[in-house]
Amino acid sequence: MTRSDFLPYGRQSIDDDDISAVVSALRADMLTTGPLVDAFEMALARATGAAHAVACNNGTSALYLAAKALDIGVGDVVIVPSMTFLATASAPHLAGAEIVFSDVDPDTGLMRPEDLETALKFAAKHRSERDVKAAFVVHLNGQTADMPALKAIADRSNVALVEDACHALGGLARTANDQGADGLDSVVGDCRWSSMAIFSFHPVKSVAMGEGGAVTTGDAAYAEKLRLLRNHGMSRLPADWENQGMAVSALGETNPWYYELVAAGFNFRVPDILCALGISQMRKLDRWSERRRLLHQEYCTLLDVAGLPDIAPARVSWGRPAWHLCAVRIPFAERGLDRASVMLRLRSEFGVGSQVHYIPVHRQTYWRHRYGVFGLPGADHYYSSALSLPLYPSLTDADVNRVVDALARTIS
Ligand SMILES: *Cc1c(COP(=O)(O)O)cnc(C)c1O
């Protein structure tokens, strides 16, 4: 095995056109906030069907911006599924909220309607249900949570929904044929059942910008607030200004240098250079999403052929995922297997990378110190069996064959 034979669990695809796009941006006048930020936002809005897209420097900032746009702060509670990346909980917490971790389906890792109900009841008992401002729903591995059902529950409790769609760009949340849908496709990020949706453009995600993130929303007021807050909370819009004495000259003209701080914010801007890469990558999204679907299907078919159909990723009955991860479910303990040894053997003997997504967030030291030690059986079970196999558009069918063969040899 040579180094180039190694198959990581995920990787970006950078072509010559991506490189040319970045080089052109470097030769342009604006390196940071320029015309390519707007163009990238338009491409994302078009791809998702959202009315507005606001780009920023990474997915974590996007989550934080969404929390701030919802006015989440100290005294508020946000519900977050424990099966996610750390940032889904850290971001609203840094905005001031306490987190109530919800459980997830033990097979898919997705927050179910009953998990949201249970988390709301927990919040009502330990704090006050009134304090629950939002639930951040995660579309794990590319599959979407049951948004219409979650929305019905959230509405009853006056709770906003934010979708962490970092895994799900390019997929459909519902198809026209799904039961309970109204005959229309719903694209991930169109925010049909949510206030906002979050995306990341980290290299391992389906579209790469190096670092990058975005919020999509159907609400113009949220979009305006997101734009304000990604740029320090400083406004150059006269409509936002209160201090007319400083804003306007003695002659009644708006002072050309004037801006006003209307909220305290960070610099979460994304440079034009990276948006050039994002725009170029977005052109390939449909093709790559289809390739991810085919590869995922190929994995399922070959696992079946290898006599391992029971470890294939669990499917929900709705939607059409543009799979971000291929997460098989191996009951390691029951089979007398040690997950670390399986991963090491896959790597050293077969050149196959793998990863675990994720350690349940409620088990992390920071949260344990804050909220104590407790079990969430669905999340704990999902974690105990999860293993992500290589999945990215440049993977070949032969690669998938090689991975399944290696896995079958390693765990049989
Ligand atoms: C990647 C990711 C994030 C964070 O995005 P960054 O761009 O790395 O900050 C948040 N949530 C999920 C589910 C992710 O996969």
Coordinates of C-alpha atoms and ligand atoms in Angstrom, one line a residue:
M1 CA 0.0 0.0 0.0
T2 CA 1.4 3.4 -1.0
R3 CA 0.4 6.6 0.7
S4 CA -1.8 7.6 -2.3
D5 CA -3.8 4.4 -1.9
F6 CA -5.0 5.4 1.5
L7 CA -8.7 6.2 1.6
P8 CA -9.6 8.8 4.3
Y9 CA -13.2 8.9 5.6
G10 CA -13.8 12.2 3.9
R11 CA -12.0 14.7 1.7
Q12 CA -12.5 17.7 -0.6
S13 CA -12.4 17.7 -4.4
I14 CA -10.4 20.6 -5.8
D15 CA -10.3 20.9 -9.6
D16 CA -8.4 23.4 -11.9
D17 CA -11.5 25.6 -12.3
D18 CA -11.6 26.0 -8.5
I19 CA -8.0 27.0 -8.4
S20 CA -8.5 29.5 -11.3
A21 CA -11.5 31.0 -9.5
V22 CA -9.4 31.6 -6.4
V23 CA -6.5 33.1 -8.4
S24 CA -8.9 35.5 -10.2
A25 CA -10.3 36.6 -6.8
L26 CA -6.7 37.3 -5.6
R27 CA -6.2 39.6 -8.6
A28 CA -9.4 41.5 -7.9
D29 CA -9.8 44.7 -5.8
M30 CA -11.5 43.2 -2.8
L31 CA -9.9 40.4 -0.9
T32 CA -12.6 40.3 1.8
T33 CA -16.2 41.5 1.7
G34 CA -16.7 42.2 -2.0
P35 CA -19.0 41.1 -4.8
L36 CA -18.2 37.4 -4.4
V37 CA -19.8 37.2 -1.0
D38 CA -23.1 38.3 -2.5
A39 CA -22.6 36.0 -5.5
F40 CA -21.9 33.0 -3.2
E41 CA -25.0 33.9 -1.1
M42 CA -27.1 34.0 -4.2
A43 CA -25.8 30.6 -5.3
L44 CA -26.6 29.1 -1.9
A45 CA -30.1 30.7 -1.9
R46 CA -30.8 29.3 -5.3
A47 CA -29.5 25.8 -4.5
T48 CA -31.6 25.6 -1.3
G49 CA -34.7 27.6 -2.4
A50 CA -34.3 29.9 0.7
A51 CA -35.3 33.5 0.4
H52 CA -32.1 34.6 2.0
A53 CA -28.6 33.3 2.6
V54 CA -26.0 35.0 4.8
A55 CA -22.4 33.7 4.6
C56 CA -19.9 33.9 7.4
N57 CA -16.5 32.5 8.4
N58 CA -17.5 29.0 9.6
G59 CA -20.5 26.8 10.6
T60 CA -19.9 27.4 14.3
S61 CA -20.2 31.2 13.8
A62 CA -23.3 30.5 11.8
L63 CA -24.9 28.6 14.7
Y64 CA -23.9 31.5 17.1
L65 CA -25.4 34.1 14.7
A66 CA -28.6 32.1 14.5
A67 CA -28.9 32.1 18.3
K68 CA -28.3 35.8 18.4
A69 CA -30.8 36.5 15.6
L70 CA -33.4 34.7 17.8
D71 CA -32.4 36.9 20.7
I72 CA -31.2 33.9 22.7
G73 CA -29.4 35.0 25.8
V74 CA -28.9 34.5 29.5
G75 CA -32.0 32.8 31.1
D76 CA -32.9 31.0 27.9
V77 CA -32.8 27.3 27.2
V78 CA -31.9 25.6 23.9
I79 CA -32.6 22.0 23.2
V80 CA -29.8 20.2 21.3
P81 CA -29.6 16.5 20.4
S82 CA -26.6 14.8 22.0
M83 CA -25.6 13.1 18.8
T84 CA -23.9 16.0 17.0
F85 CA -20.7 17.9 16.7
L86 CA -19.7 19.9 19.7
A87 CA -20.5 23.3 18.1
T88 CA -24.3 22.7 17.9
A89 CA -24.4 23.0 21.7
S90 CA -21.4 25.4 22.3
A91 CA -22.7 28.1 20.0
P92 CA -26.1 28.8 21.6
H93 CA -24.5 28.3 25.0
L94 CA -21.9 31.0 24.2
A95 CA -24.8 33.3 23.3
G96 CA -25.9 32.8 26.9
A97 CA -28.3 29.8 26.8
E98 CA -28.3 26.7 29.0
I99 CA -28.6 23.5 27.0
V100 CA -31.0 20.7 27.5
F101 CA -29.6 17.6 25.6
S102 CA -32.2 15.5 23.9
D103 CA -31.9 11.9 23.1
V104 CA -32.0 10.5 19.5
D105 CA -33.1 7.5 17.6
P106 CA -30.6 4.7 18.5
D107 CA -30.5 3.6 14.8
T108 CA -30.4 6.8 12.8
G109 CA -29.0 9.2 15.5
L110 CA -31.7 11.7 14.6
M111 CA -33.8 13.6 17.1
R112 CA -37.3 12.1 17.1
P113 CA -40.6 14.0 17.9
E114 CA -40.8 12.1 21.2
D115 CA -37.2 13.1 22.0
L116 CA -38.2 16.8 21.7
E117 CA -41.3 16.2 23.8
T118 CA -39.2 14.6 26.5
A119 CA -36.6 17.4 26.5
L120 CA -39.4 20.0 26.7
K121 CA -40.9 18.1 29.8
F122 CA -37.4 17.9 31.3
A123 CA -37.0 21.7 30.8
A124 CA -40.4 22.4 32.3
K125 CA -39.6 20.4 35.4
H126 CA -36.1 21.6 36.0
R127 CA -36.4 25.2 34.8
S128 CA -39.5 26.6 33.2
E129 CA -40.9 25.6 29.8
R130 CA -41.2 29.3 29.1
D131 CA -37.4 29.5 29.1
V132 CA -37.1 27.2 26.1
K133 CA -36.4 29.5 23.2
A134 CA -35.3 27.1 20.5
A135 CA -34.4 23.6 19.5
F136 CA -31.4 23.1 17.2
V137 CA -32.2 20.0 15.1
V138 CA -29.3 18.1 13.5
H139 CA -29.6 16.3 10.1
L140 CA -27.0 13.7 11.0
N141 CA -25.0 12.0 8.1
G142 CA -27.2 13.8 5.6
Q143 CA -30.6 12.3 6.6
T144 CA -33.1 14.9 7.8
A145 CA -35.0 14.8 11.1
D146 CA -38.8 14.6 10.8
M147 CA -39.2 18.4 10.5
P148 CA -43.0 18.6 10.0
A149 CA -43.6 16.6 13.2
L150 CA -41.0 18.5 15.2
K151 CA -42.4 21.8 14.0
A152 CA -45.9 20.8 15.2
I153 CA -44.5 20.2 18.7
A154 CA -42.3 23.3 18.7
D155 CA -45.2 25.5 17.7
R156 CA -47.3 24.2 20.6
S157 CA -44.6 25.3 23.0
N158 CA -43.6 28.5 21.1
V159 CA -40.1 27.2 20.4
A160 CA -38.2 28.2 17.3
L161 CA -36.5 25.5 15.2
V162 CA -33.0 25.9 13.8
E163 CA -31.7 23.2 11.5
D164 CA -28.0 22.3 11.8
A165 CA -27.8 21.2 8.1
C166 CA -24.0 21.0 8.0
H167 CA -24.3 17.4 6.9
A168 CA -27.2 17.8 4.6
L169 CA -26.5 20.3 1.8
G170 CA -27.8 19.1 -1.6
G171 CA -30.4 16.8 -0.2
L172 CA -34.2 16.8 0.0
A173 CA -35.9 16.9 3.4
R174 CA -39.1 15.6 1.8
T175 CA -40.0 14.4 -1.6
A176 CA -43.3 14.9 -3.4
N177 CA -44.0 11.2 -2.8
D178 CA -43.4 11.2 0.9
Q179 CA -46.5 10.5 3.0
G180 CA -47.6 13.7 4.8
A181 CA -45.9 15.9 2.2
D182 CA -48.1 18.2 0.1
G183 CA -46.8 17.0 -3.3
L184 CA -43.8 19.3 -3.4
D185 CA -40.2 18.6 -2.8
S186 CA -38.6 20.4 0.1
V187 CA -34.9 21.1 -0.3
V188 CA -32.7 21.1 2.7
G189 CA -32.2 24.7 3.8
D190 CA -35.4 26.1 2.3
C191 CA -36.5 26.6 6.0
R192 CA -40.0 25.4 5.3
W193 CA -40.3 24.1 8.9
S194 CA -37.7 26.2 10.6
S195 CA -36.6 29.7 11.3
M196 CA -33.1 29.2 10.0
A197 CA -30.7 26.5 8.6
I198 CA -27.0 26.3 9.2
F199 CA -24.3 25.2 6.8
S200 CA -20.5 24.6 7.0
F201 CA -18.0 24.6 4.2
H202 CA -15.2 22.9 6.0
P203 CA -13.2 20.7 3.6
V204 CA -14.8 17.5 4.8
K205 CA -18.3 18.9 4.1
S206 CA -19.9 18.5 0.7
V207 CA -18.8 22.0 -0.5
A208 CA -15.4 23.2 0.6
M209 CA -14.1 26.7 1.2
G210 CA -11.3 25.9 3.6
E211 CA -13.3 27.6 6.3
G212 CA -16.8 28.9 5.7
G213 CA -20.4 28.9 6.9
A214 CA -23.8 30.2 6.2
V215 CA -27.3 30.7 7.5
T216 CA -30.3 30.4 5.3
T217 CA -33.7 31.8 6.3
G218 CA -37.1 32.7 4.8
D219 CA -37.3 35.8 7.1
A220 CA -35.9 39.1 5.9
A221 CA -35.7 40.4 9.5
Y222 CA -33.5 37.5 10.5
A223 CA -31.3 38.0 7.4
E224 CA -30.8 41.7 8.3
K225 CA -29.9 40.9 11.8
L226 CA -27.5 38.1 10.8
R227 CA -25.7 40.6 8.4
L228 CA -25.4 43.2 11.1
L229 CA -24.0 40.7 13.7
R230 CA -21.5 39.1 11.4
N231 CA -19.9 42.6 11.0
H232 CA -19.4 43.7 14.7
G233 CA -23.0 44.9 15.0
M234 CA -22.0 48.1 13.2
S235 CA -24.6 49.6 10.9
R236 CA -24.2 51.9 8.0
L237 CA -28.0 52.0 7.3
P238 CA -29.4 55.4 8.3
A239 CA -32.7 53.6 9.3
D240 CA -30.8 51.9 12.2
W241 CA -29.3 55.1 13.6
E242 CA -30.4 56.8 16.7
N243 CA -27.8 59.4 17.2
Q244 CA -28.8 61.9 14.5
G245 CA -26.6 64.6 16.1
M246 CA -23.5 62.7 15.1
A247 CA -24.9 61.1 12.0
V248 CA -25.9 64.3 10.2
S249 CA -23.8 67.5 9.5
A250 CA -24.9 71.0 10.2
L251 CA -25.9 71.3 6.6
G252 CA -28.2 68.3 7.0
E253 CA -26.0 65.9 5.0
T254 CA -25.3 62.4 6.3
N255 CA -21.7 62.3 7.5
P256 CA -19.8 60.0 5.0
W257 CA -17.7 58.4 7.7
Y258 CA -20.6 57.7 10.0
Y259 CA -21.5 54.2 11.3
E260 CA -23.3 53.2 14.5
L261 CA -22.8 50.3 16.8
V262 CA -26.3 48.9 17.5
A263 CA -25.3 45.6 19.0
A264 CA -22.1 44.1 20.3
G265 CA -20.7 41.6 17.7
F266 CA -17.7 39.8 16.5
N267 CA -16.0 39.8 13.1
F268 CA -17.5 36.7 11.4
R269 CA -17.0 37.9 7.8
V270 CA -15.9 35.5 5.1
P271 CA -13.4 36.7 2.5
D272 CA -14.1 37.0 -1.2
I273 CA -11.1 34.7 -1.9
L274 CA -13.0 31.8 -0.1
C275 CA -16.3 32.7 -1.7
A276 CA -14.7 32.4 -5.1
L277 CA -13.9 28.8 -4.1
G278 CA -17.4 28.3 -2.7
I279 CA -19.1 29.6 -5.9
S280 CA -16.9 27.3 -8.1
Q281 CA -17.7 24.3 -5.8
M282 CA -21.5 25.0 -5.7
R283 CA -21.6 24.5 -9.5
K284 CA -20.8 20.9 -8.8
L285 CA -23.2 20.3 -5.9
D286 CA -25.9 18.5 -7.9
R287 CA -23.4 16.2 -9.6
W288 CA -21.6 15.5 -6.3
S289 CA -24.8 14.9 -4.4
E290 CA -25.9 12.3 -6.9
R291 CA -22.5 10.7 -6.7
R292 CA -22.7 10.5 -2.9
R293 CA -26.1 8.9 -3.2
L294 CA -24.9 6.3 -5.7
L295 CA -21.8 5.5 -3.5
H296 CA -24.0 5.1 -0.4
Q297 CA -26.3 2.8 -2.4
E298 CA -23.3 0.8 -3.6
Y299 CA -22.1 0.4 0.0
C300 CA -25.6 -0.9 1.0
T301 CA -25.6 -3.3 -1.9
L302 CA -22.1 -4.7 -1.3
L303 CA -22.7 -5.0 2.5
D304 CA -25.7 -7.2 1.5
V305 CA -23.6 -9.3 -0.8
A306 CA -21.0 -9.7 1.9
G307 CA -23.7 -11.0 4.3
L308 CA -23.6 -7.9 6.4
P309 CA -27.0 -6.2 5.6
D310 CA -27.7 -5.6 9.3
I311 CA -24.8 -3.2 9.7
A312 CA -25.9 -0.9 6.8
P313 CA -26.9 2.7 7.8
A314 CA -30.5 2.9 9.0
R315 CA -32.8 4.8 6.7
V316 CA -35.7 7.1 7.5
S317 CA -38.7 6.7 5.2
W318 CA -38.7 10.3 3.9
G319 CA -36.4 12.6 2.0
R320 CA -33.5 12.0 -0.4
P321 CA -30.2 12.5 1.4
A322 CA -27.0 13.7 -0.3
W323 CA -25.2 11.5 2.1
H324 CA -22.4 13.3 4.0
L325 CA -21.2 10.2 5.9
C326 CA -21.6 6.5 5.4
A327 CA -22.0 5.5 9.0
V328 CA -22.4 1.7 9.5
R329 CA -23.6 0.3 12.8
I330 CA -21.6 -2.5 14.2
P331 CA -22.6 -3.9 17.6
F332 CA -18.9 -4.1 18.6
A333 CA -19.5 -5.3 22.1
E334 CA -22.0 -8.0 21.2
R335 CA -19.7 -9.3 18.5
G336 CA -16.8 -9.3 20.9
L337 CA -15.0 -6.7 18.8
D338 CA -12.9 -3.7 20.0
R339 CA -13.7 -0.7 17.8
A340 CA -10.2 0.9 18.2
S341 CA -8.6 -2.4 17.0
V342 CA -11.0 -2.6 14.1
M343 CA -10.1 1.0 13.0
L344 CA -6.4 0.4 13.4
R345 CA -6.5 -2.8 11.4
L346 CA -8.6 -1.2 8.6
R347 CA -5.9 1.5 8.5
S348 CA -2.7 -0.5 8.7
E349 CA -3.7 -3.6 6.8
F350 CA -6.1 -2.2 4.2
G351 CA -5.3 1.5 4.0
V352 CA -8.9 2.4 4.9
G353 CA -9.6 5.4 7.1
S354 CA -12.6 5.5 9.4
Q355 CA -14.0 7.8 12.1
V356 CA -16.6 7.9 14.8
H357 CA -19.3 10.5 14.6
Y358 CA -19.9 11.4 17.4
I359 CA -19.0 11.1 21.0
P360 CA -22.4 12.0 22.6
V361 CA -22.0 15.7 23.5
H362 CA -23.7 15.3 27.0
R363 CA -20.7 13.0 27.9
Q364 CA -18.1 15.7 27.3
T365 CA -16.2 17.0 30.3
Y366 CA -17.4 20.6 30.1
W367 CA -21.1 19.5 30.1
R368 CA -20.6 16.8 32.7
H369 CA -19.2 19.4 35.1
R370 CA -22.1 21.7 34.3
Y371 CA -25.1 19.3 34.3
G372 CA -23.8 16.1 35.9
V373 CA -23.5 12.5 34.6
F374 CA -26.6 11.0 33.0
G375 CA -27.5 8.6 30.2
L376 CA -29.3 9.2 27.0
P377 CA -29.9 5.6 25.8
G378 CA -30.5 6.4 22.2
A379 CA -27.4 8.6 21.8
D380 CA -25.3 6.2 23.9
H381 CA -26.4 3.2 21.9
Y382 CA -25.9 5.0 18.5
Y383 CA -22.4 6.0 19.6
S384 CA -21.5 2.4 20.7
S385 CA -21.9 1.0 17.2
A386 CA -21.2 3.9 14.8
L387 CA -18.3 3.8 12.3
S388 CA -18.0 6.2 9.4
L389 CA -16.5 4.7 6.2
P390 CA -14.9 6.7 3.4
L391 CA -17.4 8.7 1.4
Y392 CA -16.6 11.5 -1.0
P393 CA -17.3 12.2 -4.7
S394 CA -13.9 11.1 -6.0
L395 CA -14.2 7.7 -4.4
T396 CA -14.6 5.0 -7.1
D397 CA -16.9 1.9 -7.1
A398 CA -13.7 -0.1 -6.8
D399 CA -12.8 1.8 -3.7
V400 CA -16.1 1.0 -2.2
N401 CA -15.6 -2.7 -3.0
R402 CA -12.2 -2.5 -1.3
V403 CA -13.6 -0.9 1.8
V404 CA -16.4 -3.4 2.2
D405 CA -14.0 -6.3 1.6
A406 CA -11.6 -4.9 4.2
L407 CA -14.5 -4.4 6.7
A408 CA -15.8 -8.0 6.1
R409 CA -12.4 -9.5 6.7
T410 CA -11.8 -7.3 9.8
I411 CA -15.1 -8.0 11.6
S412 CA -16.0 -11.5 10.5
Ligands
LIG1 C1 -18.9 20.8 10.7 C2 -20.1 20.9 11.6 C3 -20.3 22.1 12.4 C4 -19.3 23.2 12.5 O1 -18.9 23.7 11.4 P1 -17.4 24.5 11.3 O2 -17.5 25.1 9.9 O3 -16.4 23.4 11.4 O4 -17.4 25.5 12.4 C5 -21.4 22.1 13.2 N1 -22.3 21.1 13.2 C6 -22.1 20.0 12.5 C7 -23.2 18.9 12.5 C8 -21.0 19.9 11.7 O5 -20.8 18.7 11.0

